[in-house]
Amino acid sequence: MAFLPSWVYVLVGCFSASSVGASDLSDMEPTLWKESPGQFSDYRVENGKYLIDPWNYTKRMGMYKILLNQTARYFEKFAPENEQNILWGLPLQYGWQYRTGRLADPTGRTDCGSASGDPLCVSVDSWWADLNYFLSSLPFLAAVDSGIMGISSDQVMLLPPPKDQMRFCYDVSSCRSSFHETMNKWNAFYQYLQTPSSNFDDLLKYLWIAHTSTLEDTFKSFEDRCGYYSKPEERFERNWVVAVEYLAALSFPTTLIRSYKFQKGLPPRVLLKTDVVPFISDFTAFQNIVLFALNVLNKLDKLIG
Ligand SMILES: *[C@@H]1O[C@H](CO)[C@@H](O)[C@H](O)[C@H]1NC(C)=O
Ligand SMILES: *[C@@H]1O[C@H](CO)[C@@H](O)[C@H](O)[C@H]1NC(C)=O
């Protein structure tokens, strides 16, 4: 990632310029946002701990909802209605993964996440769900650890998936010990957030540093999942990880409106082996162009290292 080709800026410009269509902010909220838990008391309590099942779509979404709620006060100075909260990008991406079938079991061995089976089930075999696990649990637990969530660090615990339990961490102390540096980066973001003089651009920098660090820590552990997908989807997954580095380098502002518009360019379903980029007939021209551009970006990235 030695330099950013100028067309990357043009592409990001496209994302921002594409028309919104929705005028109401609540239309841009992630899928099933209203149905998701919005406070700790919506979760089960056992031995003085809130138990959250992140393998249930709305329950994992609830972690984001509490996070957005508890951080809203720090973004009031930028715009009303929490629109400028840059944490919106995370739940919006998670909602897109759900809507497009990416949280379902890609092996087809279970009906986890399938419309006819258990639609709210989040599959531990889904590559998207596994990486999102860390992009939801680490920012959430670091926020608890930073003291901005109104509960203490030992008061919350996440429930394990049905298998591969050793690959995950479940509470503030175990996530801190497995992902020390990354948790520190999330903590640094929340520390800066609480600074009265915090500015928007620096907030974005802190956020993207923590985000990319989370992916770097976890991406390799789930490479085995890529094999469950069609070649085009697998390629998209690998391209996506590279694309996120570029979004980070550009400090893409992950506010509600900007994230919502950005998603118009993302594939609306899991890619099939018969899909040929950029000629996928049920995708918009914009979605085809984005997939094509991501292929080029990845090739270029490999070339320039
Ligand atoms: C946060 O949640 C509380 C309780 O659910 C709600 O009354 C309040 O409006 C929320 N605040 C924001 C900014 O979303
Ligand atoms: C997810 O949680 C909702 C709300 O508690 C519940 O109705 C649903 O059955 C759960 N689904 C799964 C797969 O855990």
mmCIF file of C-alpha atoms and ligand atoms in Angstrom:
data_model
loop_
_atom_site.group_PDB
_atom_site.id
_atom_site.type_symbol
_atom_site.label_atom_id
_atom_site.label_comp_id
_atom_site.label_asym_id
_atom_site.label_seq_id
_atom_site.Cartn_x
_atom_site.Cartn_y
_atom_site.Cartn_z
ATOM 1 C CA MET A 1 0.000 0.000 0.000
ATOM 2 C CA ALA A 2 2.819 2.347 -0.919
ATOM 3 C CA PHE A 3 0.638 4.889 -2.674
ATOM 4 C CA LEU A 4 -3.025 5.439 -3.346
ATOM 5 C CA PRO A 5 -3.902 5.465 -7.021
ATOM 6 C CA SER A 6 -5.924 8.532 -7.849
ATOM 7 C CA TRP A 7 -8.836 6.447 -9.140
ATOM 8 C CA VAL A 8 -9.314 5.104 -5.616
ATOM 9 C CA TYR A 9 -10.195 8.631 -4.600
ATOM 10 C CA VAL A 10 -12.557 8.836 -7.557
ATOM 11 C CA LEU A 11 -14.200 5.579 -6.493
ATOM 12 C CA VAL A 12 -14.662 6.749 -2.927
ATOM 13 C CA GLY A 13 -16.051 9.957 -4.384
ATOM 14 C CA CYS A 14 -18.585 7.857 -6.315
ATOM 15 C CA PHE A 15 -19.682 6.147 -3.134
ATOM 16 C CA SER A 16 -20.294 9.490 -1.553
ATOM 17 C CA ALA A 17 -22.054 11.033 -4.520
ATOM 18 C CA SER A 18 -24.494 8.200 -5.259
ATOM 19 C CA SER A 19 -27.978 9.323 -4.404
ATOM 20 C CA VAL A 20 -29.458 8.320 -1.080
ATOM 21 C CA GLY A 21 -33.105 7.864 -1.943
ATOM 22 C CA ALA A 22 -34.054 7.706 1.694
ATOM 23 C CA SER A 23 -34.612 10.970 3.455
ATOM 24 C CA ASP A 24 -35.348 9.662 6.912
ATOM 25 C CA LEU A 25 -32.331 8.633 8.996
ATOM 26 C CA SER A 26 -34.235 5.731 10.523
ATOM 27 C CA ASP A 27 -34.637 4.220 7.031
ATOM 28 C CA MET A 28 -30.854 3.900 6.938
ATOM 29 C CA GLU A 29 -30.583 1.959 10.188
ATOM 30 C CA PRO A 30 -29.331 -1.632 9.883
ATOM 31 C CA THR A 31 -31.783 -4.492 9.303
ATOM 32 C CA LEU A 32 -33.788 -5.360 12.470
ATOM 33 C CA TRP A 33 -32.217 -2.464 14.412
ATOM 34 C CA LYS A 34 -35.524 -1.663 16.111
ATOM 35 C CA GLU A 35 -36.031 -5.315 17.089
ATOM 36 C CA SER A 36 -32.563 -5.586 18.647
ATOM 37 C CA PRO A 37 -31.864 -5.158 22.383
ATOM 38 C CA GLY A 38 -30.956 -1.565 23.233
ATOM 39 C CA GLN A 39 -29.927 -1.813 26.861
ATOM 40 C CA PHE A 40 -28.130 -4.269 29.117
ATOM 41 C CA SER A 41 -31.324 -5.110 30.982
ATOM 42 C CA ASP A 42 -32.687 -6.655 27.751
ATOM 43 C CA TYR A 43 -30.176 -9.497 28.224
ATOM 44 C CA ARG A 44 -30.278 -12.468 30.557
ATOM 45 C CA VAL A 45 -28.362 -12.127 33.831
ATOM 46 C CA GLU A 46 -26.552 -14.986 35.548
ATOM 47 C CA ASN A 47 -24.247 -14.685 38.577
ATOM 48 C CA GLY A 48 -24.283 -10.915 38.219
ATOM 49 C CA LYS A 49 -23.186 -11.018 34.572
ATOM 50 C CA TYR A 50 -25.108 -10.041 31.450
ATOM 51 C CA LEU A 51 -25.004 -12.958 29.024
ATOM 52 C CA ILE A 52 -24.996 -12.072 25.336
ATOM 53 C CA ASP A 53 -25.330 -14.647 22.561
ATOM 54 C CA PRO A 54 -23.380 -13.171 19.624
ATOM 55 C CA TRP A 55 -24.402 -16.140 17.457
ATOM 56 C CA ASN A 56 -27.907 -14.704 17.326
ATOM 57 C CA TYR A 57 -28.236 -11.870 14.799
ATOM 58 C CA THR A 58 -30.310 -9.420 16.863
ATOM 59 C CA LYS A 59 -28.396 -10.157 20.064
ATOM 60 C CA ARG A 60 -25.059 -9.383 18.438
ATOM 61 C CA MET A 61 -26.668 -6.300 16.882
ATOM 62 C CA GLY A 62 -27.740 -5.293 20.394
ATOM 63 C CA MET A 63 -24.077 -4.862 21.379
ATOM 64 C CA TYR A 64 -23.747 -2.292 18.607
ATOM 65 C CA LYS A 65 -27.021 -0.672 19.581
ATOM 66 C CA ILE A 66 -25.885 -0.177 23.175
ATOM 67 C CA LEU A 67 -22.502 1.054 21.927
ATOM 68 C CA LEU A 68 -24.099 3.593 19.575
ATOM 69 C CA ASN A 69 -26.432 4.708 22.329
ATOM 70 C CA GLN A 70 -23.705 5.127 24.947
ATOM 71 C CA THR A 71 -21.363 7.003 22.606
ATOM 72 C CA ALA A 72 -24.044 9.291 21.168
ATOM 73 C CA ARG A 73 -23.247 12.084 23.637
ATOM 74 C CA TYR A 74 -19.709 12.454 22.274
ATOM 75 C CA PHE A 75 -20.968 13.036 18.734
ATOM 76 C CA GLU A 76 -23.697 15.543 19.552
ATOM 77 C CA LYS A 77 -21.315 18.412 18.870
ATOM 78 C CA PHE A 78 -20.964 17.295 15.216
ATOM 79 C CA ALA A 79 -24.637 16.789 14.271
ATOM 80 C CA PRO A 80 -28.046 15.959 15.769
ATOM 81 C CA GLU A 81 -29.596 12.476 15.960
ATOM 82 C CA ASN A 82 -26.257 10.695 16.314
ATOM 83 C CA GLU A 83 -25.841 10.808 12.523
ATOM 84 C CA GLN A 84 -22.126 11.678 12.751
ATOM 85 C CA ASN A 85 -21.339 8.782 15.085
ATOM 86 C CA ILE A 86 -18.548 7.053 13.187
ATOM 87 C CA LEU A 87 -19.323 3.736 14.850
ATOM 88 C CA TRP A 88 -22.349 3.398 12.516
ATOM 89 C CA GLY A 89 -20.161 1.749 9.875
ATOM 90 C CA LEU A 90 -19.842 -1.422 11.967
ATOM 91 C CA PRO A 91 -23.535 -2.268 12.515
ATOM 92 C CA LEU A 92 -24.351 -1.219 8.961
ATOM 93 C CA GLN A 93 -21.792 -3.660 7.560
ATOM 94 C CA TYR A 94 -23.088 -6.377 9.871
ATOM 95 C CA GLY A 95 -26.653 -5.674 8.686
ATOM 96 C CA TRP A 96 -25.492 -5.903 5.070
ATOM 97 C CA GLN A 97 -23.867 -9.265 5.803
ATOM 98 C CA TYR A 98 -27.138 -10.536 7.237
ATOM 99 C CA ARG A 99 -29.341 -9.186 4.449
ATOM 100 C CA THR A 100 -27.142 -10.636 1.753
ATOM 101 C CA GLY A 101 -27.001 -14.126 3.285
ATOM 102 C CA ARG A 102 -23.378 -13.866 4.373
ATOM 103 C CA LEU A 103 -23.963 -14.860 8.007
ATOM 104 C CA ALA A 104 -25.546 -18.191 7.054
ATOM 105 C CA ASP A 105 -23.752 -21.553 7.143
ATOM 106 C CA PRO A 106 -21.780 -21.622 3.852
ATOM 107 C CA THR A 107 -21.248 -25.385 4.070
ATOM 108 C CA GLY A 108 -24.979 -26.105 3.957
ATOM 109 C CA ARG A 109 -24.488 -28.738 6.675
ATOM 110 C CA THR A 110 -26.901 -26.911 9.019
ATOM 111 C CA ASP A 111 -29.842 -24.604 8.372
ATOM 112 C CA CYS A 112 -28.199 -21.896 10.505
ATOM 113 C CA GLY A 113 -29.037 -18.539 8.956
ATOM 114 C CA SER A 114 -31.198 -19.917 6.156
ATOM 115 C CA ALA A 115 -34.571 -18.296 5.540
ATOM 116 C CA SER A 116 -36.401 -21.612 5.843
ATOM 117 C CA GLY A 117 -34.444 -22.782 8.876
ATOM 118 C CA ASP A 118 -33.196 -20.514 11.607
ATOM 119 C CA PRO A 119 -32.942 -17.051 10.030
ATOM 120 C CA LEU A 120 -31.480 -15.250 13.078
ATOM 121 C CA CYS A 121 -28.784 -17.881 13.591
ATOM 122 C CA VAL A 122 -25.243 -16.599 12.893
ATOM 123 C CA SER A 123 -23.041 -19.431 11.654
ATOM 124 C CA VAL A 124 -19.611 -20.023 13.157
ATOM 125 C CA ASP A 125 -18.592 -21.412 9.747
ATOM 126 C CA SER A 126 -19.295 -18.091 8.046
ATOM 127 C CA TRP A 127 -16.086 -16.183 7.275
ATOM 128 C CA TRP A 128 -18.001 -12.902 7.473
ATOM 129 C CA ALA A 129 -19.581 -13.773 10.807
ATOM 130 C CA ASP A 130 -16.244 -14.769 12.337
ATOM 131 C CA LEU A 131 -14.415 -11.598 11.358
ATOM 132 C CA ASN A 132 -17.424 -9.534 12.413
ATOM 133 C CA TYR A 133 -17.330 -11.312 15.771
ATOM 134 C CA PHE A 134 -14.119 -9.448 16.568
ATOM 135 C CA LEU A 135 -15.349 -6.215 14.984
ATOM 136 C CA SER A 136 -18.315 -6.317 17.366
ATOM 137 C CA SER A 137 -17.007 -7.932 20.552
ATOM 138 C CA LEU A 138 -13.666 -6.084 20.772
ATOM 139 C CA PRO A 139 -15.074 -2.545 20.274
ATOM 140 C CA PHE A 140 -17.931 -3.408 22.628
ATOM 141 C CA LEU A 141 -15.781 -4.937 25.388
ATOM 142 C CA ALA A 142 -13.180 -2.172 25.099
ATOM 143 C CA ALA A 143 -15.984 0.359 25.566
ATOM 144 C CA VAL A 144 -17.063 -1.507 28.711
ATOM 145 C CA ASP A 145 -13.415 -1.546 29.830
ATOM 146 C CA SER A 146 -13.134 2.208 29.190
ATOM 147 C CA GLY A 147 -15.984 2.810 31.578
ATOM 148 C CA ILE A 148 -18.322 4.504 29.112
ATOM 149 C CA MET A 149 -20.972 1.770 29.091
ATOM 150 C CA GLY A 150 -22.079 2.227 32.687
ATOM 151 C CA ILE A 151 -21.193 -1.313 33.823
ATOM 152 C CA SER A 152 -17.955 -2.743 35.175
ATOM 153 C CA SER A 153 -15.568 -4.933 33.186
ATOM 154 C CA ASP A 154 -16.536 -8.216 34.822
ATOM 155 C CA GLN A 155 -20.277 -7.699 34.340
ATOM 156 C CA VAL A 156 -20.621 -8.989 30.795
ATOM 157 C CA MET A 157 -19.875 -12.260 29.088
ATOM 158 C CA LEU A 158 -20.414 -13.496 25.533
ATOM 159 C CA LEU A 159 -21.643 -17.020 24.866
ATOM 160 C CA PRO A 160 -19.507 -19.467 22.857
ATOM 161 C CA PRO A 161 -20.401 -20.786 19.389
ATOM 162 C CA PRO A 162 -21.234 -24.499 18.951
ATOM 163 C CA LYS A 163 -17.633 -25.295 17.833
ATOM 164 C CA ASP A 164 -14.121 -23.829 17.524
ATOM 165 C CA GLN A 165 -14.561 -22.173 20.918
ATOM 166 C CA MET A 166 -10.780 -21.796 21.321
ATOM 167 C CA ARG A 167 -10.627 -19.336 18.445
ATOM 168 C CA PHE A 168 -12.711 -16.702 20.236
ATOM 169 C CA CYS A 169 -12.564 -14.646 23.419
ATOM 170 C CA TYR A 170 -15.557 -13.958 25.618
ATOM 171 C CA ASP A 171 -15.077 -11.187 28.125
ATOM 172 C CA VAL A 172 -12.952 -8.136 28.873
ATOM 173 C CA SER A 173 -10.156 -10.038 30.600
ATOM 174 C CA SER A 174 -9.834 -12.894 28.086
ATOM 175 C CA CYS A 175 -10.039 -10.544 25.091
ATOM 176 C CA ARG A 176 -7.449 -8.262 26.685
ATOM 177 C CA SER A 177 -5.071 -11.171 27.133
ATOM 178 C CA SER A 178 -5.580 -12.593 23.623
ATOM 179 C CA PHE A 179 -5.649 -9.256 21.798
ATOM 180 C CA HIS A 180 -3.703 -6.952 24.043
ATOM 181 C CA GLU A 181 -2.485 -4.447 21.448
ATOM 182 C CA THR A 182 -5.781 -4.276 19.604
ATOM 183 C CA MET A 183 -7.803 -3.804 22.789
ATOM 184 C CA ASN A 184 -5.404 -0.970 23.687
ATOM 185 C CA LYS A 185 -6.115 0.617 20.318
ATOM 186 C CA TRP A 186 -9.866 0.455 20.893
ATOM 187 C CA ASN A 187 -9.307 1.864 24.373
ATOM 188 C CA ALA A 188 -7.241 4.703 22.882
ATOM 189 C CA PHE A 189 -10.181 5.517 20.602
ATOM 190 C CA TYR A 190 -12.574 5.705 23.575
ATOM 191 C CA GLN A 191 -10.086 7.739 25.620
ATOM 192 C CA TYR A 192 -9.801 10.270 22.827
ATOM 193 C CA LEU A 193 -13.576 10.208 22.341
ATOM 194 C CA GLN A 194 -13.999 11.400 25.924
ATOM 195 C CA THR A 195 -11.624 14.323 25.375
ATOM 196 C CA PRO A 196 -13.775 17.473 25.191
ATOM 197 C CA SER A 197 -11.587 18.905 22.416
ATOM 198 C CA SER A 198 -11.784 15.741 20.258
ATOM 199 C CA ASN A 199 -12.072 16.495 16.573
ATOM 200 C CA PHE A 200 -13.737 14.466 13.864
ATOM 201 C CA ASP A 201 -10.664 13.727 11.732
ATOM 202 C CA ASP A 202 -8.621 12.459 14.639
ATOM 203 C CA LEU A 203 -11.517 10.331 15.857
ATOM 204 C CA LEU A 204 -11.584 8.694 12.439
ATOM 205 C CA LYS A 205 -7.855 8.024 12.630
ATOM 206 C CA TYR A 206 -8.159 6.327 16.010
ATOM 207 C CA LEU A 207 -11.147 4.297 14.825
ATOM 208 C CA TRP A 208 -9.454 3.047 11.664
ATOM 209 C CA ILE A 209 -6.255 2.165 13.534
ATOM 210 C CA ALA A 210 -8.266 -0.042 15.900
ATOM 211 C CA HIS A 211 -10.332 -1.476 13.028
ATOM 212 C CA THR A 212 -7.365 -2.513 10.863
ATOM 213 C CA SER A 213 -5.531 -3.871 13.889
ATOM 214 C CA THR A 214 -8.569 -6.066 14.655
ATOM 215 C CA LEU A 215 -8.548 -7.483 11.126
ATOM 216 C CA GLU A 216 -4.786 -8.050 11.144
ATOM 217 C CA ASP A 217 -5.074 -10.009 14.388
ATOM 218 C CA THR A 218 -7.896 -12.246 13.258
ATOM 219 C CA PHE A 219 -7.893 -12.571 9.465
ATOM 220 C CA LYS A 220 -5.378 -15.441 9.383
ATOM 221 C CA SER A 221 -7.288 -17.551 11.934
ATOM 222 C CA PHE A 222 -10.274 -17.882 9.623
ATOM 223 C CA GLU A 223 -8.657 -18.431 6.247
ATOM 224 C CA ASP A 224 -9.946 -22.007 6.353
ATOM 225 C CA ARG A 225 -13.487 -20.606 6.032
ATOM 226 C CA CYS A 226 -12.730 -19.069 2.632
ATOM 227 C CA GLY A 227 -12.755 -22.550 1.136
ATOM 228 C CA TYR A 228 -16.478 -22.927 1.852
ATOM 229 C CA TYR A 229 -17.370 -20.312 -0.769
ATOM 230 C CA SER A 230 -17.474 -20.095 -4.558
ATOM 231 C CA LYS A 231 -14.302 -18.775 -6.207
ATOM 232 C CA PRO A 232 -15.846 -15.334 -6.945
ATOM 233 C CA GLU A 233 -17.024 -14.938 -3.330
ATOM 234 C CA GLU A 234 -13.673 -16.101 -1.987
ATOM 235 C CA ARG A 235 -11.956 -13.591 -4.210
ATOM 236 C CA PHE A 236 -14.303 -10.869 -3.026
ATOM 237 C CA GLU A 237 -13.483 -11.758 0.604
ATOM 238 C CA ARG A 238 -9.751 -11.452 -0.014
ATOM 239 C CA ASN A 239 -10.240 -8.239 -1.994
ATOM 240 C CA TRP A 240 -12.421 -6.872 0.760
ATOM 241 C CA VAL A 241 -9.688 -7.162 3.377
ATOM 242 C CA VAL A 242 -7.363 -5.175 1.089
ATOM 243 C CA ALA A 243 -10.099 -2.636 0.320
ATOM 244 C CA VAL A 244 -10.631 -2.004 4.032
ATOM 245 C CA GLU A 245 -6.950 -1.061 4.355
ATOM 246 C CA TYR A 246 -7.464 1.543 1.659
ATOM 247 C CA LEU A 247 -10.638 2.854 3.280
ATOM 248 C CA ALA A 248 -8.615 3.151 6.482
ATOM 249 C CA ALA A 249 -5.761 4.965 4.732
ATOM 250 C CA LEU A 250 -8.320 7.373 3.279
ATOM 251 C CA SER A 251 -9.980 7.758 6.696
ATOM 252 C CA PHE A 252 -13.358 7.001 5.139
ATOM 253 C CA PRO A 253 -15.966 8.725 7.364
ATOM 254 C CA THR A 254 -18.172 5.876 8.581
ATOM 255 C CA THR A 255 -21.122 8.024 9.614
ATOM 256 C CA LEU A 256 -24.693 6.809 9.151
ATOM 257 C CA ILE A 257 -25.377 8.505 5.813
ATOM 258 C CA ARG A 258 -21.931 7.890 4.318
ATOM 259 C CA SER A 259 -21.931 4.209 5.313
ATOM 260 C CA TYR A 260 -25.450 3.750 3.985
ATOM 261 C CA LYS A 261 -24.555 5.244 0.606
ATOM 262 C CA PHE A 262 -21.355 3.251 0.447
ATOM 263 C CA GLN A 263 -23.285 -0.001 0.793
ATOM 264 C CA LYS A 264 -25.211 0.621 -2.419
ATOM 265 C CA GLY A 265 -22.031 -0.463 -4.174
ATOM 266 C CA LEU A 266 -21.658 -3.777 -2.347
ATOM 267 C CA PRO A 267 -22.896 -7.125 -3.746
ATOM 268 C CA PRO A 268 -26.533 -7.726 -2.681
ATOM 269 C CA ARG A 269 -26.068 -11.508 -2.352
ATOM 270 C CA VAL A 270 -23.308 -14.083 -1.950
ATOM 271 C CA LEU A 271 -21.429 -14.503 -5.241
ATOM 272 C CA LEU A 272 -21.958 -17.758 -7.128
ATOM 273 C CA LYS A 273 -19.446 -19.720 -9.146
ATOM 274 C CA THR A 274 -21.247 -18.682 -12.321
ATOM 275 C CA ASP A 275 -20.908 -14.940 -11.576
ATOM 276 C CA VAL A 276 -18.542 -13.148 -13.929
ATOM 277 C CA VAL A 277 -17.413 -9.696 -12.778
ATOM 278 C CA PRO A 278 -18.358 -7.075 -14.037
ATOM 279 C CA PHE A 279 -21.220 -8.733 -15.952
ATOM 280 C CA ILE A 280 -23.514 -9.935 -13.155
ATOM 281 C CA SER A 281 -26.960 -9.308 -14.573
ATOM 282 C CA ASP A 282 -28.912 -8.976 -11.317
ATOM 283 C CA PHE A 283 -26.382 -6.463 -9.900
ATOM 284 C CA THR A 284 -26.459 -2.748 -10.642
ATOM 285 C CA ALA A 285 -23.785 -1.202 -12.850
ATOM 286 C CA PHE A 286 -22.390 0.460 -9.734
ATOM 287 C CA GLN A 287 -22.122 -2.903 -7.920
ATOM 288 C CA ASN A 288 -20.400 -4.490 -10.937
ATOM 289 C CA ILE A 289 -17.950 -1.605 -11.199
ATOM 290 C CA VAL A 290 -17.101 -1.811 -7.523
ATOM 291 C CA LEU A 291 -16.389 -5.561 -7.729
ATOM 292 C CA PHE A 292 -14.258 -4.979 -10.796
ATOM 293 C CA ALA A 293 -12.393 -2.121 -9.130
ATOM 294 C CA LEU A 294 -11.723 -4.289 -6.073
ATOM 295 C CA ASN A 295 -10.133 -6.947 -8.308
ATOM 296 C CA VAL A 296 -7.890 -4.330 -9.863
ATOM 297 C CA LEU A 297 -7.061 -2.786 -6.506
ATOM 298 C CA ASN A 298 -5.971 -6.134 -5.097
ATOM 299 C CA LYS A 299 -3.778 -6.899 -8.131
ATOM 300 C CA LEU A 300 -2.200 -3.487 -7.908
ATOM 301 C CA ASP A 301 -1.684 -3.866 -4.192
ATOM 302 C CA LYS A 302 0.176 -7.150 -4.733
ATOM 303 C CA LEU A 303 2.270 -5.510 -7.435
ATOM 304 C CA ILE A 304 3.385 -2.562 -5.369
ATOM 305 C CA GLY A 305 3.370 -4.449 -2.081
HETATM 306 C C1 LIG B 1 -30.455 5.553 24.380
HETATM 307 O O1 LIG B 1 -31.317 4.575 24.930
HETATM 308 C C2 LIG B 1 -32.302 5.103 25.789
HETATM 309 C C3 LIG B 1 -33.013 3.932 26.445
HETATM 310 O O2 LIG B 1 -33.318 2.911 25.526
HETATM 311 C C4 LIG B 1 -33.233 5.997 24.967
HETATM 312 O O3 LIG B 1 -34.234 6.552 25.760
HETATM 313 C C5 LIG B 1 -32.398 7.117 24.349
HETATM 314 O O4 LIG B 1 -33.201 7.907 23.502
HETATM 315 C C6 LIG B 1 -31.242 6.547 23.553
HETATM 316 N N1 LIG B 1 -30.392 7.639 23.095
HETATM 317 C C7 LIG B 1 -29.927 7.730 21.856
HETATM 318 C C8 LIG B 1 -29.118 8.916 21.550
HETATM 319 O O5 LIG B 1 -30.176 6.905 20.992
HETATM 320 C C1 LIG B 2 -32.497 -15.180 18.663
HETATM 321 O O1 LIG B 2 -33.065 -14.377 19.654
HETATM 322 C C2 LIG B 2 -34.440 -14.117 19.442
HETATM 323 C C3 LIG B 2 -34.878 -13.102 20.493
HETATM 324 O O2 LIG B 2 -34.637 -13.602 21.788
HETATM 325 C C4 LIG B 2 -35.214 -15.417 19.507
HETATM 326 O O3 LIG B 2 -36.578 -15.179 19.262
HETATM 327 C C5 LIG B 2 -34.657 -16.359 18.448
HETATM 328 O O4 LIG B 2 -35.273 -17.617 18.565
HETATM 329 C C6 LIG B 2 -33.165 -16.536 18.638
HETATM 330 N N1 LIG B 2 -32.673 -17.339 17.535
HETATM 331 C C7 LIG B 2 -31.570 -18.074 17.607
HETATM 332 C C8 LIG B 2 -31.185 -18.801 16.393
HETATM 333 O O5 LIG B 2 -30.881 -18.138 18.627
#
